[in-house]
Every structure is written in structure tokens, then in C-alpha cells.
Coordinates of C-alpha atoms and ligand atoms in Angstrom, one line a residue:
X223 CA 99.5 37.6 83.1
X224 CA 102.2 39.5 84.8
X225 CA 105.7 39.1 82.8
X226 CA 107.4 41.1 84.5
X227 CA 110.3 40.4 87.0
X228 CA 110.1 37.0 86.0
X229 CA 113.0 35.3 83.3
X230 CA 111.4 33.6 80.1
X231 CA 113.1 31.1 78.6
X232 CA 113.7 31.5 74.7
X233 CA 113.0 28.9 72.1
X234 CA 114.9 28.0 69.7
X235 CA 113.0 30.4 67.1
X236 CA 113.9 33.3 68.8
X237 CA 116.2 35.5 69.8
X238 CA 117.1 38.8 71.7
X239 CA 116.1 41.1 68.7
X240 CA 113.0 38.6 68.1
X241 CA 111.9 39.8 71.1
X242 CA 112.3 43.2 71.4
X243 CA 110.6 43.0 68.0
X244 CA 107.6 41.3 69.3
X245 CA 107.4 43.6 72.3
X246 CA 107.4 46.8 70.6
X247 CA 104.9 45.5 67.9
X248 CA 102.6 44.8 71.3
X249 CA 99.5 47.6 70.9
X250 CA 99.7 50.5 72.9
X251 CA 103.6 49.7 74.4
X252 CA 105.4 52.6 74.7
X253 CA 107.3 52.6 78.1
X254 CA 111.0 52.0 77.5
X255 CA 112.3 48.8 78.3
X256 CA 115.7 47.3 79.2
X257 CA 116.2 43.5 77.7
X258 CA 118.9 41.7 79.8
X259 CA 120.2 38.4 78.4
X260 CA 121.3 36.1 81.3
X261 CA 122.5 33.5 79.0
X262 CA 125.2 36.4 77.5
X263 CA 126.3 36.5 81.2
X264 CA 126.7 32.7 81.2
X265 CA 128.9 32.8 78.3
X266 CA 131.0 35.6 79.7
X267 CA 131.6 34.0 83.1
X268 CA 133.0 31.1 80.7
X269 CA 135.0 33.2 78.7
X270 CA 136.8 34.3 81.7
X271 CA 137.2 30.6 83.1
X272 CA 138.5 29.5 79.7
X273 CA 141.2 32.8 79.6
X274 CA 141.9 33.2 83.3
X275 CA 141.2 30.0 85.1
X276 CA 143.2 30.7 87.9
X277 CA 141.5 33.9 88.9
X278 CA 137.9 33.5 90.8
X279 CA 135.3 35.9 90.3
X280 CA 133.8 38.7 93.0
X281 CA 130.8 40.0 90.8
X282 CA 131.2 44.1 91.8
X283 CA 127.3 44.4 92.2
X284 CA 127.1 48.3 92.3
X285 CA 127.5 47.4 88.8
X286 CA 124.5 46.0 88.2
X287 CA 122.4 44.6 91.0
X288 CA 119.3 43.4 89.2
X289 CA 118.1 40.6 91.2
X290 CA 118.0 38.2 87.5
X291 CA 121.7 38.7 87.4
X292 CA 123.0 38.2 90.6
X293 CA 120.6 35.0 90.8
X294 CA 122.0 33.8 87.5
X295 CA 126.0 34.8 88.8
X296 CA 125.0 32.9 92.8
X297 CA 123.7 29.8 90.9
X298 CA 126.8 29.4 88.8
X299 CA 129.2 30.2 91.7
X300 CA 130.3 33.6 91.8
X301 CA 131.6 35.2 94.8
X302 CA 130.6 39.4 95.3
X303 CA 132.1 42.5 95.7
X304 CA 130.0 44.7 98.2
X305 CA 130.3 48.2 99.0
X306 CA 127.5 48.2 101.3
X307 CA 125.2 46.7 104.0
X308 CA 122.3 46.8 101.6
X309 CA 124.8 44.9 99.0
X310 CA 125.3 42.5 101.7
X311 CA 122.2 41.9 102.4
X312 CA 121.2 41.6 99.0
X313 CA 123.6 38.8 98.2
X314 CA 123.1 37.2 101.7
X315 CA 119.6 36.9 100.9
X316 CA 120.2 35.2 97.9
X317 CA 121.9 32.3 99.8
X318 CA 125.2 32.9 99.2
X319 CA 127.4 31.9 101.7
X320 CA 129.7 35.0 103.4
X321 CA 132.5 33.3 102.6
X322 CA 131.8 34.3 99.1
X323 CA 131.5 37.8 99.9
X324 CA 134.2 39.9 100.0
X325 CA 133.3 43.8 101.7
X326 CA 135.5 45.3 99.1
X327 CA 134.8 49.1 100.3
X328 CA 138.2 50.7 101.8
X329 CA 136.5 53.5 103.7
X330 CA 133.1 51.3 105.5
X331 CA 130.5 53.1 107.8
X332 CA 131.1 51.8 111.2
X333 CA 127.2 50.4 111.8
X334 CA 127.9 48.2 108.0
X335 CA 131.2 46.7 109.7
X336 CA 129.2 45.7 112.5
X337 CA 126.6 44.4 109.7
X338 CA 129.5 42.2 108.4
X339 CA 130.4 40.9 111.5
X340 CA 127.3 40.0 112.2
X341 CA 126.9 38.2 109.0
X342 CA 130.4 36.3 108.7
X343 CA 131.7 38.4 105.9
X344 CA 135.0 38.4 106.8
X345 CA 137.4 40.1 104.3
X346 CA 137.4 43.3 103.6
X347 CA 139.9 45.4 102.1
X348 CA 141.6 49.1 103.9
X349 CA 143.8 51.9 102.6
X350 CA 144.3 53.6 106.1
X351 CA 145.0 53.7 109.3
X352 CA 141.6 55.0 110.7
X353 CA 139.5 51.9 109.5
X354 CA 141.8 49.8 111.2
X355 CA 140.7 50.9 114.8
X356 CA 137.3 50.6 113.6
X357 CA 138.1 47.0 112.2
X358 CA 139.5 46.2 115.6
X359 CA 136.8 47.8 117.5
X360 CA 134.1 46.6 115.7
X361 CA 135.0 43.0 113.8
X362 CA 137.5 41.1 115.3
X363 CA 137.1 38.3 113.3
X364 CA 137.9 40.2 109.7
X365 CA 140.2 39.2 107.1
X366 CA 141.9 42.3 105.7
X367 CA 143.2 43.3 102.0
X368 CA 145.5 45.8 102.1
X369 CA 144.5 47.9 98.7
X370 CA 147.6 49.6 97.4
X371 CA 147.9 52.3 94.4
X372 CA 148.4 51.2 91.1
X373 CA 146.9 53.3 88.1
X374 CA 146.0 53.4 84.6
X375 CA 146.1 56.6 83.7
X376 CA 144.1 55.9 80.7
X377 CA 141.2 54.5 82.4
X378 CA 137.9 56.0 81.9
X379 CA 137.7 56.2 85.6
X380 CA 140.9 56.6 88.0
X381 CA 139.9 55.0 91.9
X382 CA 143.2 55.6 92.8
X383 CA 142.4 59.1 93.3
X384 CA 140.2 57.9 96.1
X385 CA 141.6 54.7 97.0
X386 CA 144.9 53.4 97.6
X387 CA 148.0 53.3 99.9
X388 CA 151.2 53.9 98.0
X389 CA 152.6 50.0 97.4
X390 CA 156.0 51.5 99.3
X391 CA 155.9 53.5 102.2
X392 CA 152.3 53.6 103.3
X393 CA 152.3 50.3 102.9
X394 CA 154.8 49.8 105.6
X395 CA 153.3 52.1 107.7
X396 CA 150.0 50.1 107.3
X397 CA 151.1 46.9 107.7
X398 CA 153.1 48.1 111.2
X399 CA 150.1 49.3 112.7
X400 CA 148.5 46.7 111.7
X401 CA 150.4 44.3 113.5
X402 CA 150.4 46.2 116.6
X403 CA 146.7 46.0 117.1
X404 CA 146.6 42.3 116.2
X405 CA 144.9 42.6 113.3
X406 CA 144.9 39.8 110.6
X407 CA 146.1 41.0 107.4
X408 CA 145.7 38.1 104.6
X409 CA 146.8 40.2 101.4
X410 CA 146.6 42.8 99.0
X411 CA 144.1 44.2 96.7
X412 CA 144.5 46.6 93.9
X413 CA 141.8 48.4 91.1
X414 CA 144.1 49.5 87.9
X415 CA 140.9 52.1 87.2
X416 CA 137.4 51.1 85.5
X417 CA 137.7 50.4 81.5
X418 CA 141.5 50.2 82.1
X419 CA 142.9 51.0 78.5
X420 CA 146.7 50.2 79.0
X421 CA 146.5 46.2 79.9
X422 CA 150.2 46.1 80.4
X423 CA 149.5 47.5 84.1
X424 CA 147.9 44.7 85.4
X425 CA 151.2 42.6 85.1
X426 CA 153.0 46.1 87.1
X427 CA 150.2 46.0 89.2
X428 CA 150.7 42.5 90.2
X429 CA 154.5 42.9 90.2
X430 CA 153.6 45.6 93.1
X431 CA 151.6 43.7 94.7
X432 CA 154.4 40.9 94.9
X433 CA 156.1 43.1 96.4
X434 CA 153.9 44.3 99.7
X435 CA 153.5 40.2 99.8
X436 CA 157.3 40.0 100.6
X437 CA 157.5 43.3 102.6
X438 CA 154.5 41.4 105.3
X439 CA 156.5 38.7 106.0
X440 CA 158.7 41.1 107.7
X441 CA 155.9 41.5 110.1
X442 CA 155.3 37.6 110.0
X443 CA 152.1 37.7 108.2
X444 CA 152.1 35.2 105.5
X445 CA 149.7 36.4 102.9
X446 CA 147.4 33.8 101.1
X447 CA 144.9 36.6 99.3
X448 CA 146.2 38.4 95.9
X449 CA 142.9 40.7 94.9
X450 CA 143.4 42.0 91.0
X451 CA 139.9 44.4 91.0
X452 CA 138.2 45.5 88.1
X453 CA 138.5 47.5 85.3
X454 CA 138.1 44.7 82.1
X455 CA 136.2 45.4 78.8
X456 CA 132.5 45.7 79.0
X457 CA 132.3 46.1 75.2
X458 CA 131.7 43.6 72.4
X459 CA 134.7 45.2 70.5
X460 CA 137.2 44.8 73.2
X461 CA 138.6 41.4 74.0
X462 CA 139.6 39.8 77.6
X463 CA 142.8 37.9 76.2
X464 CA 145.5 40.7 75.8
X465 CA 144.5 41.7 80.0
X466 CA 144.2 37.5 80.8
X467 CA 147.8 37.1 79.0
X468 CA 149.5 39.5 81.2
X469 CA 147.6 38.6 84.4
X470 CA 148.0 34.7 83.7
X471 CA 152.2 35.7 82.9
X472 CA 152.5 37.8 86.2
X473 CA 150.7 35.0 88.2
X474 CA 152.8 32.6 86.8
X475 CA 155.9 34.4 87.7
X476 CA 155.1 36.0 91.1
X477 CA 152.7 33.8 92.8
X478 CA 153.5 30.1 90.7
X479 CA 152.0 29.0 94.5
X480 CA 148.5 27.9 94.2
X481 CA 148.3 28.4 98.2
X482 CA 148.1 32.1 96.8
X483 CA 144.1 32.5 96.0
X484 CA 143.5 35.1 93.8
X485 CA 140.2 36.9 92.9
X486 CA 139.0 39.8 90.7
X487 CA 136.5 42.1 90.9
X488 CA 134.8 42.5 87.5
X489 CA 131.7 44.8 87.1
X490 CA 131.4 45.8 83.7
X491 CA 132.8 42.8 82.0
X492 CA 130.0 40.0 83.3
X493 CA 127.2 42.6 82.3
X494 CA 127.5 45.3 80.0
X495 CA 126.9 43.5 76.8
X496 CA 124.2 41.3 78.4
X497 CA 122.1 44.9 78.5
X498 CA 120.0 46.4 75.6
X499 CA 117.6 49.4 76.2
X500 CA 114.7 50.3 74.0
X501 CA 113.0 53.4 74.4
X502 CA 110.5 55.2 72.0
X503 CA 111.1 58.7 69.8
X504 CA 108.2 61.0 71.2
X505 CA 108.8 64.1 69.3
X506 CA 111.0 65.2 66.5
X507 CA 112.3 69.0 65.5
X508 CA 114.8 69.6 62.5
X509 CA 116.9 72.8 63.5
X510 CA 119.5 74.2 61.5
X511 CA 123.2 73.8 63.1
X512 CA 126.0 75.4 61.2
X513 CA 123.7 75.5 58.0
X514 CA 123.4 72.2 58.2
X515 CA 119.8 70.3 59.0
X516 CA 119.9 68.7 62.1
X517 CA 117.5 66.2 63.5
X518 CA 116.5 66.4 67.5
X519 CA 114.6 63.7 68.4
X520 CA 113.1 63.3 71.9
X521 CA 112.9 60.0 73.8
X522 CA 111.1 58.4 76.6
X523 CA 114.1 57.2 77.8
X524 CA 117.3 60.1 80.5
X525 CA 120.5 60.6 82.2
X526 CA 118.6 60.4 84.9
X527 CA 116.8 57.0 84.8
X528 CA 119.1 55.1 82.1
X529 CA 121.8 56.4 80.6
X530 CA 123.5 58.7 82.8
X531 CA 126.7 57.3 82.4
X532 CA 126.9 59.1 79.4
X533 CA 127.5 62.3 81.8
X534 CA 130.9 60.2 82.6
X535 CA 132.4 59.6 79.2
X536 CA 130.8 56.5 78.1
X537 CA 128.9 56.2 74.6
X538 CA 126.2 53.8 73.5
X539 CA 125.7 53.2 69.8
X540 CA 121.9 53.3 68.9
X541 CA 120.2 51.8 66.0
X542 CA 116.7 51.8 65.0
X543 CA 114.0 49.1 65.4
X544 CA 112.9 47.8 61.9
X545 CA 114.0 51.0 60.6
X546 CA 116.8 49.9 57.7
X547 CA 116.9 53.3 55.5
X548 CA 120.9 53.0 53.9
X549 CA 120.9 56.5 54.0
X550 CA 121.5 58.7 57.9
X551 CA 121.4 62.0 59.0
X552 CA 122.7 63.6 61.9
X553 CA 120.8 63.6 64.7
X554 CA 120.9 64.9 68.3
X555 CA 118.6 62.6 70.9
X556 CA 117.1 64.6 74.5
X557 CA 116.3 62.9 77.0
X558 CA 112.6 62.8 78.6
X559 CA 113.4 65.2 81.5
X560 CA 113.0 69.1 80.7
X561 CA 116.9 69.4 82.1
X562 CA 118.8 70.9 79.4
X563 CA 121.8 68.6 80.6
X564 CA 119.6 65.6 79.4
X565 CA 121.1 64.9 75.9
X566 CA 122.2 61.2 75.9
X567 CA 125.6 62.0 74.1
X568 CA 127.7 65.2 73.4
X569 CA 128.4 63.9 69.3
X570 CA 126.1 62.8 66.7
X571 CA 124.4 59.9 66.3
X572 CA 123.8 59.0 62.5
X573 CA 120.3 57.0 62.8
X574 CA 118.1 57.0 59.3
X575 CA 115.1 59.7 58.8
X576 CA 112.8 58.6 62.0
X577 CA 109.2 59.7 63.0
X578 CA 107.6 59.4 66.5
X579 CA 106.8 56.0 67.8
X580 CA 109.8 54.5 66.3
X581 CA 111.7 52.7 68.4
X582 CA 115.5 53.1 69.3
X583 CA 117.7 50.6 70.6
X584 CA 120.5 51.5 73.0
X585 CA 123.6 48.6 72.7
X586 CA 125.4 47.4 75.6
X587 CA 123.4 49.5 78.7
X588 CA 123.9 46.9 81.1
X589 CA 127.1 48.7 83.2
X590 CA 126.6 51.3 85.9
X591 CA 123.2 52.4 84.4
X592 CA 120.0 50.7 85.9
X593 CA 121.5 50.9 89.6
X594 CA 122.2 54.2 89.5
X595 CA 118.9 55.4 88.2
X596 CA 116.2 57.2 89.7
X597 CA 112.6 58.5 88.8
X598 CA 114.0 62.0 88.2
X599 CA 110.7 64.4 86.6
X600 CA 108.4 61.6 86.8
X601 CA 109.7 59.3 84.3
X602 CA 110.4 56.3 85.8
X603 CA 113.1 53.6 85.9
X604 CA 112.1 51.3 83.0
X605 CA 111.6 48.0 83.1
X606 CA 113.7 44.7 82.8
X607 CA 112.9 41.9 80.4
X608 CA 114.9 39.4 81.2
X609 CA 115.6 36.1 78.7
X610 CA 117.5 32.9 78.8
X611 CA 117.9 30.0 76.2
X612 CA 116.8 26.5 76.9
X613 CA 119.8 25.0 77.3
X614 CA 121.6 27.2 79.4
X615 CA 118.4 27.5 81.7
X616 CA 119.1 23.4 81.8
X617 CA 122.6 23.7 82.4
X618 CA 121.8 26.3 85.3
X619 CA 119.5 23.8 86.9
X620 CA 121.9 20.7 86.5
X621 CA 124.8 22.9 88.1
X622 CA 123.3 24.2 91.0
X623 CA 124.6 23.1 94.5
X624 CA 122.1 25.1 96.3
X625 CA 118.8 24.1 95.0
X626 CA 117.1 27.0 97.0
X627 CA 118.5 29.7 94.7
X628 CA 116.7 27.9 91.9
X629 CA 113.6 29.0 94.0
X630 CA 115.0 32.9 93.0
X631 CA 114.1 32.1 89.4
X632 CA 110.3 32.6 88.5
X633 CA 110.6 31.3 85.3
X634 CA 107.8 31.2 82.1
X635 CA 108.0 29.2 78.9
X636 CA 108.4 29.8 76.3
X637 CA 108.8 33.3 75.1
X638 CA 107.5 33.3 71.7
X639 CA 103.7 32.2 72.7
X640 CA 103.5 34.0 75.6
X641 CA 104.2 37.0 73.0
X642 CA 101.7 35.7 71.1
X643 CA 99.3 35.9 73.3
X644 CA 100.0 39.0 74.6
X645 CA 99.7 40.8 71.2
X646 CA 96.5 39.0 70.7
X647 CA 94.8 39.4 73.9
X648 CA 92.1 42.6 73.9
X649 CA 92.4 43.3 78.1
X650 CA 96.6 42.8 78.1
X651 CA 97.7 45.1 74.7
X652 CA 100.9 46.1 76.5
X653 CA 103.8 44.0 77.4
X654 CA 104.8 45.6 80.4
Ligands
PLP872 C1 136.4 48.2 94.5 C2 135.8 48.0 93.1 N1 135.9 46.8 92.6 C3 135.4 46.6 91.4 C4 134.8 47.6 90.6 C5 134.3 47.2 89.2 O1 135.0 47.8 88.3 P1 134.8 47.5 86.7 O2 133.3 47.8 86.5 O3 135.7 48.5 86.0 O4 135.2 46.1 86.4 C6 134.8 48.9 91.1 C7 134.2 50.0 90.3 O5 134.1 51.1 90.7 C8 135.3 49.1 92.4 O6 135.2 50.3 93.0

């Protein structure tokens, strides 16, 4: 039986952590595995209805495109933010309208325009004055956003630095030009910086934004688009409601007009915490650091196929598979490459005493990780599990307009016997 790439619905006996049990008890398993739970993402896209009703979702897919996930996110409703002809097509292919598309990329490659175009994805968002010849040369039809500068400078990651007209003059500028050629300008998009810290700036950032809105109609555009971007929490400790009160205040007070639509761009929030990865200890060395004993271990799992956002700041907390010992040492883990670079975090990890063929579990690996992977040294890109509970998988079905994108899901009940089996069959001893 071939399990993977298909999404197994749970019963009610188990559970994320049942599974990755059963999986790694399997005989001879040892490739890492990622486990992604679509039902987590189902509870998050509520979460954000329930905090921020007003403000639709644009999935950012760069952040994770697995195909389980965006079929999960088209089926409920979700609208995407591409960067790309290839993310177009992706989410085209899935069934999703153009209309919920939204080419969110403020410096496009001229052939990808055309790809729009062609397509119907009509709004798109620009920063400058070069890619609105292109616009007009190549997409006559397109809806633009103008995306204006507004940073937190605590952010783990600043776009503004890239992307951005300043909210005052360029924006004037922008907006003049615009008009000249006859473009269609419908409103104004901002990205406060990924893992924004300092949520107070999305209420300035919308205040901004207010702002340009007033300064069009002196060109006699009347804007109808207000674009807030991404940058919420992707981790279990950080909460949506301190960002969703300042956003759901500044909406309140500067665009009270429903006419105004506005949309968000969340990556990291809908799937970071959906996203564990489980990878194997291969080798183990005990050197001494600062006269202090030191565990290395080595593990199937690298920067280069999994975890290399660790390269950009983030930190995944790792605990051990069925491995409860009260008492932890510190420990460095390598990556599987021979690159020297391949250590999966600058500090410490504190995991108890562990041998080879233990298994490690990496928390909350679902952001900017498996699509930016690669096969790097021969270790591949590891695998997806993907899992859903009953009822949500009912609730999926009973909510879907499109019944074609329930022809996405290749689905297999339930997960426990299918386990089973698997464990107990002599031809299939691995799980993957
Ligand atoms: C234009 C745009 N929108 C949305 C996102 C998603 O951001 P986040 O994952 O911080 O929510 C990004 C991330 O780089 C982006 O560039």
C-alpha cells in the first residue's frame, strides 16, 4: 500500500503524537518524516474568523505550498498570495477561481504578468514606476495595490528593505503616473515585516494606509482594496488577539465602510504549528566544551532539506520520542550534510542522554521550511504524513462549494489500522 501523499483520517484513539509513535515503532523506518495536521489549520483559519472577521484571507503559499494544505485552505475558501507563475498555476490548478488570487509580488517578471493575464488574475500589487509600463504593456485588465512602507523594526524579517514606496511622496508620485497611463489603481497594500513583534504597527500601518486612500481621490481613483500583509504569530506561545485588537480598532476607525474589502496575507500563522518533523539520531560524540561534556549528535534530518530557516534566526524546540529521562544535558545536533554550517541551531538544546536510532521531534516546522528545501549531499527532502480528524474531514466535505477540489483529497481510513497493518506486514516494514 502506498501511504504516501495521501491524507488519513484519524480516529478518535489517536492522535498526532500516536502517530508519529506508531510510525517510528514501524521496522526498519528511518527516513525523517514531516507530520502535517490539516485539522490544526482548520482551527487556525477559525481562530482568525472568530478574532478578525472582517479581514479575508490570501494564504502566502511560498510559505508552504504542500499540495494537502492548499487543498485543505481552497476547500474552506481561502483566497492566495502568489509570487509566481508556478504559484499561480499551482492554485489555478486546484480550482480556485482567479478572483481569489491575488499576484502579490511588487517586482513580477514580464512573461508571469502575461501569465496572469492570461489567467484572469487581476490584482497585483507595485512599488514603482517601471512595473507600471510593464502592467500597461502587458495586462491591461489588472487591478493594482499600491504597497507602501511601513516597518517593524523588530520583525524577524524587514520586506520593507526590498519593498515599499514611502506612504508620502512616492506615493504621490506613483499614483500620478499612474493615472496618466490609465491604469486602474484599487488600493493599497502594506507587509509590517514577517514575525512582526511590535503589534501596535499594524494600527500605524493602517492609519498610513488611510491616508494614500484620501491622497487617490485627488487623482479620482476611489479605492475599494485595503491589503494588511503578513507577519502574524506562527508559534503556539504567541496569540493572534493583541494584533486582531489593533487591526479590528484601526478598521473601525478608518475604513468603518464595508465597501472597503480588506485582505491579509498570512503565511506563517495558517501553518507553522500544523508542522512537526521527526528525524532519527545516527551518530553520537561527547566532546569537551569549556571543560564541560558536551553531547553532538548527528541527525538524518539539514539546513538544507528541513530546517534551514534556522540560518535566519528562527529556533525549533526539539524533544525526544519516548525518551522521558528528567534529567538533560547539553547537546549540539549536525545536520546530515558534511557542511560545517549544518548545525540546526547556534545554542544548546537540553534533550536527555540519547543513543542512535532515537528519534527527535522538531515542533512547529511547518513555516518557510519544506518549500524551500532541496536534496543538498544526497539526502533528500523528507516526507509528508499528512492527518485529519473525522469530523473536520466531515465538515470539509459538507462545506465545499466546489465539489471537484474534494477530488484533490486521496483520502484513507482510518489511521490506526492501516498502522497496524503496516507494522505487521513482512513485505511493507517501513512506513514511508
Ligand atoms: C508579500 C508577502 N505577503 C505575505 C507574506 C507572508 O508573511 P508571514 O509569513 O510573515 O505572514 C510574505 C512573506 O515574505 C510576503 O513577502
Amino acid at each position: 500500500m502506498e501511504l504516501k501523499n495521501k491524507v488519513q483520517i484519524l480516529d478518535s484513539d489517536s492522535n498526532v503524537y500516536s502517530i508519529i509513535e506508531k510510525i517510528t515503532q514501524c521496522r526498519d523506518q528511518e527516513d525523517p518524516f514531516y507530520i502535517c495536521d490539516l485539522s490544526r489549520i482548520i482551527w487556525l483559519y477559525k481562530n482568525w474568523k472568530k478574532f478578525m472577521p472582517r479581514v479575508k484571507i490570501f494564504y502566502a503559499i511560498k510559505c508552504n505550498d504542500y499540495k494537502a494544505v492548499l487543498e485543505t485552505l481552497a476547500a474552506i475558501g481561502v483566497g492566495f498570495d502568489c509570487a509566481s507563475k508556478e504559484e499561480i498555476r499551482k492554485i489555478i490548478s486546484l480550482g480556485v477561481p482567479p478572483e481569489r488570487i491575488i499576484f502579490a509580488n511588487p517586482a513580477k517578471i514580464n512573461s508571469h504578468i502575461q501569465y496572469a493575464a492570461k489567467t484572469g488574475v487581476k490584482v497585483m500589487t507595485f512599488d514603482n514606476e517601471s512595473e507600471l509600463y510593464k502592467v500597461k504593456k502587458f495586462h491591461r485588465a489588472a487591478e493594482l495595490l499600491l504597497r507602501i512602507r511601513y516597518d517593524d523594526v523588530s520583525a524577524t524579517f524587514i520586506l520593507g528593505k526590498k519593498f515599499g514606496a514611502n506612504p508620502d511622496i512616492e506615493s504621490w508620485n506613483l499614483l500620478r503616473t499612474a493615472k496618466s497611463l490609465d491604469i486602474n489603481v484599487r488600493g493599497v497594500a502594506f507587509h509590517v515585516g514577517s514575525n512582526c513583534k511590535n503589534h501596535i504597527i499594524y494600527r500605524q500601518a493602517i492609519a498610513a494606509a488611510k491616508k494614500v486612500f484620501d491622497m487617490a481621490e485627488k487623482f479620482a481613483y476611489k479605492f475599494t482594496i485595503l491589503d494588511i500583509g503578513g507577519g502574524y504569530p506562527g508559534n503556539s506561545s504567541e496569540s493572534l488577539e493583541e494584533i486582531a485588537k489593533y487591526v479590528n480598532q484601526a478598521i473601525d476607525e478608518y475604513f468603518p465602510d464595508d465597501t472597503v474589502q480588506i485582505i491579509a496575507e498570512p503565511g506563517r500563522y495558517m501553518v507553522n504549528t500544523a508542522f512537526k518533523l521527526v528525524t532519527q539520531i545516527n551518530s553520537k560524540n561527547i566532546v569537551n566544551v569549556d571543560e564541560q561534556k558536551i553531547r553532538m549528535y548527528y541527525v538524518d534530518v539539514s539546513i538544507y532539506n528541513s530546517l534551514i530557516s534556522t540560518i535566519f534566526h528562527d529556533h525549533y524546540d526539539c524533544k525526544a520520542v519516548n525518551n522521558v529521562g528528567n534529567k538533560v544535558y547539553p547537546s549540539i545536533l549536525w545536520g546530515a550534510t558534511q557542511d560545517t554550517n549544518d548545525r540546526i541551531s547556534p545554542t544548546y538544546y537540553y534533550l536527555p542522554d540519547s543513543n542512535i536510532g532515537d528519534w527527535l521531534i522538531f515542533e512547529e516546522t511547518g513555516s518557510y521550511s519544506l518549500s524551500r528545501c532541496c536534496g543538498y549531499n544526497g539526502f533528500p527532502v523528507p516526507n509528508v504524513c499528512a492527518v485529519i480528524k473525522k469530523n473536520d474531514w466531515l465538515m470539509l466535505k459538507n462545506q465545499i462549494t466546489n465539489p471537484s477540489s474534494l477530488n484533490n483529497f486521496e483520502l484513507c481510513e482510518p489511521m490506526s489500522s492501516i498502522l497496524e497493518e503496516t507494522i505487521k506486514s513482512c513485505t511493507l516494514t517501513r512506513y514511508f
